[in-house]
Amino acid sequence: MKRGLEFHDKQDLEDGEDGLENVMVSMEDIQSHQPNEFEPMEEEQIIGAIVGDREFFLNGDDHHLDMNDASIFACTDFPPIPHDFPCMSSSSSTSSAPPLANNIKPFQTSSSSSSASSSNNSASWEVPKSDAEDVNKKILEGGIPPPEDDNCLKFNVMEDLGYMDLIDANEFWDPSTLFQSDQNPQDYNMSDSVQLSQDDNQERKPLLEDYDDQNDGLSFFQGNGELAVIFFEWLKQNKDYISAEDMRSIKLKRSTIESASKRLGGTKEGKKQLLRLILQWVEQYQLQKKRLSEAAASDSPCQYQEPNLNSNASFQYNTNVVPDPSTCFYLSPWMPTPPTYIPPPEPFYPTPTGAGLVGGDPYCNGPSFTPPLSQTVNGNMEYQTMDSTQSWPPSQISAMEASQYRPLIPENDCNVAANANPNDLFSQHPYQLFDENGDRLVRLGSSATKEARKKRMARSRRLSSHHYRHLSHQTQHQSQSSDQSLRMVAENCTMSPANNPGNWVYWPSAAPSPMMMVPPPDAPHQHLTTERPGMQRQNHQKHGSAGKRSQGLKMEKNLKFLLQKVLKQSDVGNLGRIVLPKKEAESHLPELESRDGITIAMEDIGISRVWNIKYRFWPNNKSRMYLLENTGDFVRANGLQEGDFIVIYADTKCGKYLIRGIKVRQTGPKAEGKKPAKKKSRTSSSTAKCSPVAPM
DNA sequence: ACCACATGCACCAAT
DNA sequence: TTGGTGCATGTGGTC
């Protein structure tokens, strides 16, 4: 009996065709097919959804999305703010606050309605400026307040998953550890349903242990074969929504898992509960993303159908049960709510217009560099204009869309017979069902017809335009964008893929690149790594080609986060100086011998300029007060206002300093009217003197 | 109590 | 008179 099971490869994703919506195959197919029945796959195989001698989803390259990584919930084009951003807190330089932006996760419990979750999720990604500190404070105080239901614990655990730090990249749990990669598939004969007995589970137990042993896996899951069953069940139920790529990329920090497990009692049941929560967490993201796509695909012949959750017997995927092709997809019982439109996730960083996405990621929007770092005696603010007329290239957008916001909808053109051209996309990467004679029964994929393809493309365009609108807010404001700036980086920094492969490289426009300049909180001075520890790894990256990805990742390697400062009124006022947090300044910036300080050429990542900023200190009591002076133009050029923040990086290869102004979204009158909350206002003259800089 | 920092404001130089 | 510079001081956080 032939069971067709074909997986999408990366190229397929990049082609913008046949996305994960095609991940629709009965699990028995997965279980029963033989390895040689797979289509040849490229180097970045997405799915190894076979238990046993095949990888079970979670395998492939090492580009893991961390579950802590907000990017798996949203595309944030913004380079991550260090998890432990000492300066993130407006009032304390020593705060260990998790980066606000990165901790705002659309995290919901499944118990709440999907619609509520959706809206909350959406809102979570758009933290209004006025709420930013509040949210951050809440986080600092122990997390977002739990919902007023009986899911407090659950919520907290989920919250942990969302907010856990990801500093130690070596401490992740890979869900694939639930399965042994070289296990004989026969041992995992779950073909005729997953109603596994305890014995079955027990048989699997050693697998988990072995895996843990070999991989320093999570002891938390050791010996608990039921977890594997749970996981498998979940996969079966959500195979349509959770792509293998997504699953593969999930990594959890071990300590977080273990901590969460403890919070759940540390019992076997607790572990199971935790696993469910984790899966639910993943599921929510993915399912909602799909629903978004579903909502967007209004012209889809496949209208959403609320599954009969009570009749989930039809979802048992028993051997002889072929999913009804008329059913667009099956909702997981864990996601028992109707679809709700969810806007594409956005980074919380606001646009000046108060809407949309701030694309100001220098590493997506493009850093630019010109001259090497030079400390001058010129205290005047100078800049060297660079070509900043970039805009987010459509190719980039489309690429991103294709990979990130691409609809994940299993379309309803799934009744397509098995007459597909072997050369078409579907034949290359589809998930197919075959009847018992080996004939393909249905094609659950979406690329069966040109019509379906057109529709997908239309959806993609819609989503793309949606995304682009957000980006436009940013790019219009800052007149910048990514690829060009990045090219300039390569050129001006005398670095290019050719001559400096390990350093700054040109980032192809087709591969919008997240920059992950997150210093480990515990070692903020460490070099930036290619893995963004738990923040905003972007979804589109995981679908990008390995080559592009690796190329982009190289860019980050020489960047080192130095410090960040949330701008106060006095920082953005006419004084043209920004007070720096003392601790970070002393530790990460050049040591100052005299109070006059030094002038540092800082390359403005955001607007492609180089500013000569004076770094100095004032004696203050028995201490010092560190300042950046001549920042007025920088602030104005970036349109920075109170509540926005700056980030200073160092390019360790070029010996440069990079500065970047990051705007925080302002929404509504609340943000507009925000004033320094705790500071008293004194004379009117001083107020006028420190009047906010008008938005540019 | 100490420290960091936001900012008020006095002082000074330039216009 | 205006704008820039630098110090002083109050507030809030941390130890």
XYZ file of C-alpha atoms (C1' of nucleotides) in Angstrom:
726
model
C 0.000 0.000 0.000
C 1.542 3.139 -1.049
C 1.142 6.145 0.982
C 2.119 9.303 -0.567
C 3.769 11.768 1.566
C 5.601 14.583 0.123
C 6.977 17.446 1.881
C 7.630 20.918 1.004
C 11.083 21.940 0.782
C 12.453 25.290 1.303
C 12.523 26.168 -2.274
C 8.917 25.581 -2.523
C 8.314 27.985 0.187
C 10.458 30.526 -1.386
C 8.669 30.143 -4.573
C 5.685 31.418 -2.837
C 3.705 28.507 -3.902
C 2.340 25.611 -2.135
C 2.899 26.517 1.311
C 2.318 24.759 4.420
C -1.259 24.518 3.627
C -0.338 21.448 1.856
C 0.714 19.840 4.987
C -2.340 17.828 4.944
C -1.883 14.215 5.070
C -3.269 11.593 7.187
C -0.897 10.532 9.761
C -1.104 6.976 8.828
C 0.408 7.956 5.621
C 3.193 9.411 7.462
C 3.659 6.416 9.522
C 3.491 3.855 6.881
C 5.339 5.202 4.002
C 8.829 4.216 3.335
C 11.721 6.507 3.187
C 12.316 5.961 -0.436
C 8.885 7.137 -1.170
C 9.810 10.587 -0.295
C 10.486 12.973 -2.938
C 14.020 14.052 -3.089
C 14.454 16.891 -0.807
C 16.722 19.721 -0.690
C 19.076 20.376 2.000
C 16.550 21.967 4.175
C 13.974 19.416 4.497
C 11.075 20.568 6.316
C 9.359 17.598 7.521
C 10.532 14.365 8.739
C 7.217 13.569 10.100
C 7.917 10.004 10.544
C 8.472 8.384 13.752
C 11.161 5.894 13.682
C 13.964 5.898 11.310
C 12.811 9.162 10.014
C 12.945 12.333 11.709
C 9.876 13.393 13.306
C 9.302 16.839 12.132
C 11.971 18.326 14.122
C 15.026 17.917 12.269
C 17.045 19.616 9.716
C 19.361 22.424 9.953
C 20.230 24.227 13.017
C 18.182 27.241 12.350
C 15.869 26.879 15.126
C 13.296 29.201 16.069
C 13.153 29.369 19.688
C 9.879 29.043 21.258
C 10.878 31.922 23.280
C 11.534 33.673 20.158
C 8.837 36.117 19.569
C 9.409 35.836 15.955
C 7.658 32.625 15.823
C 4.642 34.547 16.727
C 5.288 37.525 14.735
C 7.541 38.926 12.237
C 9.562 41.521 13.793
C 11.879 43.110 11.520
C 13.433 44.724 14.332
C 16.639 43.545 15.703
C 16.113 42.177 19.025
C 16.586 44.086 22.081
C 18.745 42.273 24.430
C 16.858 40.174 26.712
C 18.438 41.658 29.675
C 18.391 45.158 28.684
C 19.767 46.979 31.584
C 18.860 50.256 30.121
C 15.533 49.313 28.920
C 13.966 50.472 32.016
C 13.613 54.115 31.930
C 14.704 54.616 35.403
C 17.155 51.975 36.168
C 20.253 50.985 34.445
C 20.501 47.819 36.325
C 17.179 46.455 35.590
C 17.115 43.001 34.345
C 13.967 43.692 32.569
C 13.383 41.557 29.625
C 13.178 43.613 26.580
C 9.821 44.977 26.389
C 9.343 44.583 22.775
C 10.446 41.094 22.747
C 8.364 39.992 25.517
C 5.152 41.187 24.247
C 3.928 38.023 22.905
C 0.598 37.095 21.641
C 0.315 34.539 24.207
C -2.968 33.144 25.106
C -4.383 30.219 26.707
C -6.539 27.999 24.753
C -9.222 28.293 27.268
C -9.951 31.754 26.239
C -11.788 32.229 23.104
C -9.904 32.331 19.971
C -11.330 35.615 19.052
C -10.235 37.048 22.273
C -6.898 35.548 21.806
C -6.660 36.928 18.425
C -7.423 40.374 19.381
C -5.202 40.185 22.294
C -2.512 38.806 20.270
C -2.774 41.523 17.869
C -2.728 44.082 20.515
C 0.136 42.503 22.199
C 2.282 43.108 19.285
C 1.394 46.660 19.120
C 2.292 47.892 22.427
C 1.349 51.459 22.547
C 4.050 53.680 23.576
C 2.076 54.856 26.467
C 1.682 51.371 27.642
C 5.123 50.230 26.997
C 6.516 51.026 30.330
C 3.510 49.712 32.035
C 3.798 46.487 30.256
C 7.399 46.315 30.955
C 6.762 47.003 34.504
C 4.271 44.278 34.635
C 6.721 41.968 33.157
C 9.250 42.975 35.662
C 6.858 42.480 38.401
C 6.331 38.980 37.498
C 4.601 38.860 34.265
C 1.423 39.892 32.735
C -1.325 39.476 35.178
C -2.980 36.215 34.758
C -6.421 36.120 33.387
C -9.234 36.103 35.718
C -10.115 32.584 35.219
C -9.046 29.347 36.546
C -6.150 29.109 34.259
C -3.848 31.062 36.315
C -1.276 28.414 36.528
C -1.689 27.506 32.996
C -1.366 31.013 31.965
C 1.698 31.460 33.974
C 3.288 28.515 32.439
C 2.407 29.669 29.051
C 3.662 32.986 29.997
C 6.887 31.463 30.941
C 7.147 30.006 27.579
C 6.600 33.302 26.083
C 8.785 35.250 28.311
C 11.430 32.890 29.166
C 14.842 33.957 28.479
C 16.788 32.314 25.825
C 20.184 33.175 26.715
C 21.719 29.864 26.764
C 21.259 28.568 23.328
C 22.585 25.254 24.417
C 19.879 24.699 26.813
C 17.027 24.123 24.544
C 14.668 21.384 24.398
C 13.953 20.157 21.014
C 10.602 18.518 20.714
C 12.193 16.046 18.464
C 13.760 14.623 21.504
C 10.503 12.977 22.024
C 11.467 10.669 19.311
C 14.490 8.902 18.387
C 15.676 9.644 15.008
C 16.875 6.243 14.157
C 14.032 4.365 15.526
C 12.654 1.706 13.377
C 9.387 2.857 12.036
C 7.892 -0.447 12.847
C 8.458 0.261 16.401
C 6.404 3.242 15.950
C 3.551 1.676 14.304
C 0.906 4.099 15.110
C -0.713 3.650 11.832
C -4.094 2.584 12.846
C -4.749 5.320 15.192
C -2.822 6.688 17.925
C -4.727 4.972 20.564
C -1.553 3.739 21.986
C -1.580 1.604 24.923
C 0.493 2.154 27.880
C 2.632 -0.657 26.766
C 3.279 1.078 23.600
C 4.251 4.046 25.485
C 6.517 2.120 27.628
C 8.200 0.730 24.658
C 8.950 4.127 23.583
C 10.297 5.153 26.805
C 13.857 4.159 26.171
C 13.840 6.154 23.064
C 13.378 9.245 24.924
C 15.984 8.376 27.360
C 18.400 7.455 24.720
C 17.861 10.590 22.976
C 18.352 12.543 26.061
C 21.450 10.747 26.817
C 22.873 11.343 23.494
C 21.898 14.845 23.174
C 21.956 16.051 26.598
C 18.312 16.272 26.243
C 15.805 17.370 28.645
C 15.673 15.164 31.594
C 12.305 16.504 32.198
C 10.949 14.383 29.464
C 12.956 11.386 30.145
C 11.181 8.170 30.402
C 7.835 9.582 29.734
C 6.674 7.938 26.645
C 3.255 9.368 27.081
C 4.649 12.641 26.119
C 5.563 11.229 22.827
C 2.067 10.019 22.403
C 0.723 13.348 23.296
C 3.012 14.971 20.916
C 2.148 12.603 18.221
C -1.513 13.005 18.801
C -1.103 16.641 18.641
C 0.780 16.444 15.446
C -1.914 14.415 13.960
C -4.523 16.832 14.958
C -2.635 19.806 13.825
C -0.717 18.556 10.961
C -2.604 20.856 8.747
C -1.665 23.911 10.622
C 1.625 23.341 12.149
C 4.183 22.961 9.561
C 7.074 20.734 10.027
C 9.243 23.681 9.514
C 7.679 25.351 12.420
C 7.923 22.337 14.545
C 11.428 21.696 13.658
C 12.390 25.126 14.557
C 10.945 25.016 17.964
C 13.368 24.993 20.729
C 12.751 25.539 24.285
C 15.159 26.404 26.863
C 15.635 23.542 29.120
C 15.674 25.514 32.244
C 12.437 27.087 31.347
C 10.845 23.807 30.653
C 12.075 22.372 33.835
C 11.017 25.386 35.708
C 7.628 25.247 34.202
C 7.459 21.604 34.950
C 8.169 22.273 38.538
C 5.484 24.810 38.593
C 3.174 22.194 37.348
C 4.173 19.957 40.098
C 6.917 18.058 38.450
C 4.756 15.057 38.174
C 4.164 12.994 35.194
C 0.856 14.619 34.731
C 2.450 17.936 35.147
C 4.862 17.195 32.410
C 2.125 16.134 30.193
C 0.285 19.235 30.965
C 3.299 21.258 30.208
C 3.802 19.545 26.952
C 0.254 20.239 26.062
C 0.734 23.804 26.942
C 3.774 24.020 24.812
C 2.034 22.458 21.939
C -0.939 24.570 22.486
C 1.241 27.549 22.478
C 2.693 26.574 19.186
C -0.638 25.660 17.930
C -2.183 28.922 18.705
C 0.342 30.743 16.813
C 0.190 28.576 13.849
C -3.477 28.055 13.835
C -4.189 31.663 14.175
C -1.812 32.437 11.458
C -3.676 30.093 9.296
C -6.893 31.587 10.243
C -5.610 34.876 9.302
C -4.861 33.524 5.958
C -8.219 31.954 5.836
C -9.891 35.191 6.601
C -7.844 36.904 4.001
C -8.729 34.359 1.452
C -12.264 35.464 1.180
C -12.377 34.280 -2.328
C -11.270 30.910 -1.365
C -13.662 28.260 -2.270
C -12.875 26.759 1.012
C -14.801 28.632 3.548
C -14.069 28.028 7.035
C -16.103 25.386 8.601
C -16.336 25.129 12.215
C -15.338 21.647 12.923
C -17.497 19.568 14.981
C -15.297 19.146 17.850
C -17.575 16.736 19.425
C -17.301 14.472 16.544
C -13.644 14.385 16.468
C -13.829 10.731 15.895
C -13.471 11.668 12.328
C -10.198 13.121 13.210
C -8.798 10.025 14.564
C -7.042 9.459 11.342
C -7.449 5.834 11.491
C -6.021 3.932 8.733
C -9.093 3.836 6.709
C -10.203 7.267 7.436
C -9.240 9.742 4.900
C -9.900 13.249 5.896
C -12.851 14.571 4.179
C -11.522 16.728 1.455
C -14.487 18.935 1.721
C -13.336 19.943 5.057
C -10.855 22.618 4.616
C -8.994 21.805 7.662
C -9.473 20.446 11.027
C -9.209 22.378 14.071
C -7.501 20.990 16.929
C -9.655 20.388 19.895
C -7.225 22.585 21.623
C -8.193 25.342 19.413
C -11.856 25.072 19.526
C -12.721 28.471 18.379
C -13.701 29.988 15.138
C -11.165 31.762 13.132
C -10.556 35.330 13.742
C -8.721 37.610 11.571
C -5.369 38.345 12.951
C -3.325 40.983 11.361
C 0.120 39.987 10.531
C 2.078 40.250 13.641
C 4.114 43.265 13.976
C 6.885 44.348 16.127
C 5.694 46.553 18.755
C 7.894 49.336 17.764
C 5.671 51.974 16.532
C 5.765 54.116 13.607
C 5.702 57.807 13.955
C 2.271 57.762 12.601
C 1.210 55.521 15.316
C 0.274 52.708 13.137
C 1.847 49.777 11.696
C 5.122 48.271 11.809
C 8.304 49.955 12.392
C 10.633 48.469 10.034
C 13.454 50.447 11.295
C 15.521 47.523 11.802
C 18.841 48.545 10.636
C 19.546 45.086 9.748
C 16.458 44.608 7.918
C 15.956 48.078 6.882
C 19.503 48.448 6.526
C 22.408 49.779 8.349
C 24.731 51.929 6.552
C 28.199 52.737 7.269
C 30.575 55.063 5.878
C 33.736 56.024 7.423
C 35.455 54.022 9.982
C 35.164 54.987 13.485
C 37.051 58.074 14.130
C 37.185 60.014 17.204
C 37.534 63.587 16.450
C 37.909 66.688 18.324
C 35.081 68.156 16.482
C 32.305 68.373 18.863
C 29.853 69.486 16.337
C 27.259 67.203 15.167
C 28.175 66.204 11.738
C 26.817 63.732 9.439
C 27.754 62.312 6.218
C 24.807 61.883 4.114
C 24.414 58.580 2.582
C 22.026 57.414 0.117
C 19.032 56.982 2.197
C 16.416 56.901 -0.394
C 15.838 53.316 0.103
C 12.585 51.775 0.434
C 11.676 48.323 1.261
C 12.016 46.625 -2.002
C 9.031 44.809 -3.230
C 11.123 41.830 -3.782
C 11.932 41.832 -0.192
C 8.411 42.265 0.755
C 7.249 39.581 -1.456
C 9.922 37.316 -0.308
C 8.979 37.974 3.177
C 5.411 37.471 2.412
C 6.092 34.303 0.689
C 7.915 32.990 3.577
C 6.323 34.614 6.464
C 2.858 35.728 5.826
C 2.136 33.292 3.267
C -1.241 31.884 3.762
C -1.281 28.581 5.356
C -4.659 27.680 4.312
C -5.439 24.322 3.074
C -7.513 25.265 0.212
C -10.535 23.564 -0.774
C -9.421 22.702 -4.115
C -8.445 19.549 -2.550
C -10.649 17.384 -4.530
C -8.296 17.579 -7.307
C -7.766 14.231 -8.710
C -4.492 12.627 -9.014
C -3.863 13.820 -12.430
C -1.402 16.362 -11.501
C 1.477 16.902 -13.669
C 4.465 15.340 -12.101
C 6.299 18.453 -12.798
C 4.015 20.822 -11.176
C 4.571 22.179 -7.821
C 2.297 19.854 -6.207
C 4.019 16.916 -7.538
C 7.161 18.241 -6.189
C 6.107 19.074 -2.764
C 2.650 18.109 -2.029
C 1.051 16.017 0.494
C -0.863 13.457 -1.216
C -3.121 10.732 -0.300
C -3.301 7.508 -2.055
C -5.805 4.875 -1.911
C -5.037 1.465 -0.902
C -3.983 0.616 -4.379
C -1.429 3.204 -4.332
C -3.378 5.561 -6.451
C -3.513 9.026 -5.354
C -6.899 9.692 -4.003
C -6.992 13.263 -3.241
C -4.659 16.022 -3.403
C -4.916 18.006 -0.359
C -2.450 20.462 -1.502
C -3.343 23.733 -2.959
C -1.449 23.927 -6.101
C -3.483 21.492 -7.959
C -4.881 23.940 -10.369
C -3.898 27.138 -11.880
C -6.962 28.643 -10.408
C -5.913 27.729 -6.968
C -2.510 29.018 -7.653
C -3.854 32.308 -8.798
C -5.846 32.605 -5.695
C -2.901 31.905 -3.574
C -0.953 34.484 -5.346
C -3.739 36.948 -4.872
C -3.770 36.250 -1.211
C -0.117 36.589 -1.068
C -0.316 39.928 -2.730
C -2.954 41.073 -0.379
C -0.967 40.109 2.565
C 2.061 41.546 1.029
C 0.423 44.852 0.503
C -0.830 44.730 4.009
C 2.575 44.193 5.280
C 4.015 46.699 2.985
C 1.683 49.309 4.234
C 3.068 48.819 7.636
C 6.515 48.963 6.410
C 5.793 52.035 4.483
C 5.027 53.874 7.616
C 8.483 53.298 8.630
C 10.249 53.604 5.414
C 8.480 56.734 4.486
C 9.399 58.233 7.690
C 12.964 57.377 7.703
C 13.498 57.192 4.012
C 15.468 54.144 4.347
C 15.361 50.535 3.882
C 17.190 47.479 4.178
C 18.902 46.085 1.271
C 20.375 49.201 -0.042
C 21.684 50.184 3.260
C 23.021 46.814 3.730
C 24.738 46.997 0.504
C 26.222 50.154 1.667
C 27.297 48.473 4.743
C 29.166 46.020 2.762
C 30.671 48.604 0.562
C 31.434 51.276 2.981
C 32.657 49.018 5.574
C 34.897 47.566 2.977
C 33.128 44.408 3.523
C 31.341 42.408 1.059
C 30.454 38.865 0.637
C 33.450 38.561 -1.469
C 36.088 40.185 0.480
C 34.768 39.827 3.891
C 32.640 36.829 4.124
C 32.818 36.631 7.799
C 31.837 40.113 8.442
C 29.383 42.507 7.007
C 27.938 41.191 3.935
C 25.505 42.331 1.461
C 22.141 41.175 2.369
C 20.237 40.175 -0.642
C 17.046 41.957 -1.000
C 15.249 38.765 -1.497
C 16.266 37.603 1.871
C 15.092 40.083 4.382
C 17.298 39.465 7.223
C 16.628 39.737 10.806
C 19.459 40.891 12.756
C 19.957 39.335 16.009
C 22.076 41.533 17.957
C 21.079 40.383 21.265
C 23.725 40.143 23.787
C 23.312 37.521 26.324
C 22.023 39.247 29.345
C 24.602 37.681 31.424
C 27.293 38.696 29.103
C 26.157 41.794 27.377
C 29.502 42.277 25.927
C 29.616 39.113 24.105
C 29.655 39.135 20.462
C 26.411 38.946 18.842
C 25.590 35.578 17.812
C 23.757 34.333 14.897
C 21.099 32.986 17.004
C 18.894 35.543 18.432
C 18.407 34.243 21.856
C 14.819 34.115 22.245
C 13.600 37.201 20.678
C 12.520 38.106 17.345
C 13.744 35.633 14.995
C 11.663 36.221 12.068
C 9.494 33.737 10.509
C 10.509 34.561 7.102
C 13.979 33.706 7.930
C 13.221 30.219 8.734
C 11.803 29.826 5.316
C 14.638 31.522 3.664
C 17.262 29.647 1.913
C 20.093 28.460 3.962
C 22.523 30.295 1.840
C 20.822 33.580 2.187
C 20.305 32.992 5.754
C 23.808 32.127 6.502
C 24.894 35.068 4.542
C 22.780 37.350 6.536
C 23.736 35.807 9.735
C 27.272 36.563 9.057
C 26.451 40.156 9.257
C 25.699 39.919 12.865
C 28.741 38.230 13.987
C 30.810 41.274 14.483
C 28.214 43.389 16.045
C 28.161 43.815 19.675
C 25.442 45.356 21.629
C 26.684 48.000 23.915
C 23.867 49.767 25.494
C 20.424 51.072 25.097
C 18.723 54.040 26.493
C 15.097 54.882 26.656
C 14.934 58.487 25.777
C 13.576 60.899 28.245
C 12.181 64.256 27.653
C 15.470 65.798 28.474
C 17.170 63.523 26.040
C 15.070 64.516 23.116
C 14.794 68.123 24.066
C 16.682 70.973 22.614
C 19.629 70.406 24.818
C 20.947 67.921 22.366
C 22.296 65.549 24.863
C 21.382 62.177 26.020
C 22.179 60.904 29.419
C 23.604 57.473 29.292
C 23.281 54.859 31.902
C 26.364 55.000 33.886
C 27.036 51.366 34.286
C 26.760 50.524 30.666
C 28.597 53.571 29.587
C 31.523 52.808 31.772
C 31.633 49.223 30.822
C 30.960 49.402 27.129
C 32.065 52.739 25.932
C 35.567 54.069 25.867
C 36.932 55.052 29.159
C 36.990 58.735 29.619
C 39.950 60.296 31.208
C 38.700 63.773 31.218
C 35.354 65.244 31.591
C 35.551 66.651 28.133
C 35.258 63.220 26.819
C 35.743 62.185 23.265
C 33.930 62.507 20.038
C 32.840 59.287 18.489
C 31.671 58.829 14.992
C 28.566 56.811 15.310
C 26.944 55.449 12.305
C 23.288 55.885 12.357
C 21.910 52.601 11.322
C 18.508 54.009 10.861
C 19.089 56.857 8.523
C 22.365 56.111 6.972
C 24.387 58.831 8.453
C 27.363 59.161 10.604
C 27.133 61.386 13.556
C 29.968 62.735 15.508
C 28.672 62.469 18.945
C 30.543 63.620 21.903
C 30.751 61.197 24.688
C 31.624 62.750 27.944
C 30.714 62.854 31.553
C 29.815 65.345 34.155
C 30.923 65.106 37.653
C 27.884 64.496 39.666
C 28.197 64.424 43.344
C 30.823 61.851 43.893
C 29.985 60.091 40.746
C 29.778 60.736 37.100
C 27.057 61.367 34.741
C 27.699 60.168 31.239
C 26.309 61.965 28.300
C 26.101 61.905 24.615
C 26.211 65.405 23.347
C 25.394 66.872 19.998
C 22.589 64.481 19.645
C 19.995 66.988 18.672
C 20.290 66.400 14.997
C 20.386 62.725 15.499
C 17.230 62.860 17.507
C 15.492 65.061 15.029
C 16.664 63.145 12.055
C 15.288 60.009 13.531
C 12.206 61.691 14.780
C 12.861 60.397 18.196
C 10.655 61.366 20.988
C 10.350 60.612 24.563
C 9.881 56.962 25.079
C 11.784 56.045 22.012
C 15.143 54.633 22.562
C 18.526 54.405 21.158
C 20.742 51.439 20.883
C 24.441 51.576 20.489
C 26.319 48.775 18.932
C 29.916 48.240 18.172
C 31.245 46.628 15.121
C 34.135 44.729 16.432
C 35.648 44.182 13.072
C 35.356 47.636 11.740
C 35.957 49.201 15.062
C 32.934 51.302 14.628
C 30.182 52.413 16.770
C 26.704 52.249 15.532
C 23.791 54.048 16.895
C 20.248 53.579 16.166
C 17.159 55.378 17.138
C 14.164 53.232 17.652
C 10.775 54.662 17.722
C 8.074 53.305 19.846
C 4.624 53.141 18.555
C 2.287 55.759 19.630
C -1.315 54.923 19.555
C -4.146 57.105 20.432
C -4.446 60.153 22.517
C -3.017 58.437 25.488
C 0.351 58.220 23.956
C 0.133 61.612 22.466
C -0.512 63.220 25.722
C 2.037 61.326 27.589
C 4.304 63.318 29.719
C 6.919 62.358 32.127
C 4.929 60.682 34.737
C 6.954 61.040 37.786
C 8.792 64.200 37.253
C 7.493 67.378 38.491
C 7.285 70.231 36.144
C 9.087 73.281 37.116
C 9.342 76.544 35.473
C 7.639 77.184 32.254
C 10.783 78.430 30.722
C 12.513 75.201 31.223
C 9.559 73.416 29.892
C 9.714 75.409 26.757
C 13.343 74.820 26.517
C 12.831 71.145 26.661
C 9.827 71.075 24.487
C 9.478 67.922 22.601
C 10.885 67.732 19.243
C 8.175 67.840 16.736
C 7.741 64.644 14.920
C 9.420 64.683 11.680
C 21.686 55.446 52.943
C 23.379 55.436 48.639
C 23.197 55.787 43.815
C 21.626 56.823 39.199
C 19.456 59.829 36.558
C 16.158 63.369 34.920
C 16.033 67.950 34.593
C 16.003 72.656 36.494
C 18.623 76.492 36.264
C 22.627 79.464 36.762
C 26.309 81.034 34.219
C 28.655 82.337 30.160
C 29.578 83.310 25.390
C 27.921 84.633 21.087
C 25.063 87.487 18.511
C 18.868 88.523 24.159
C 19.526 84.017 23.027
C 21.426 79.726 23.140
C 24.774 76.581 24.988
C 27.152 74.502 28.861
C 27.612 72.445 33.051
C 26.355 71.976 37.747
C 22.886 71.226 41.297
C 19.120 69.070 43.005
C 15.085 66.225 43.528
C 13.155 61.772 42.766
C 12.992 57.088 42.649
C 15.267 52.735 42.790
C 18.449 49.668 44.989
C 21.184 47.792 48.533
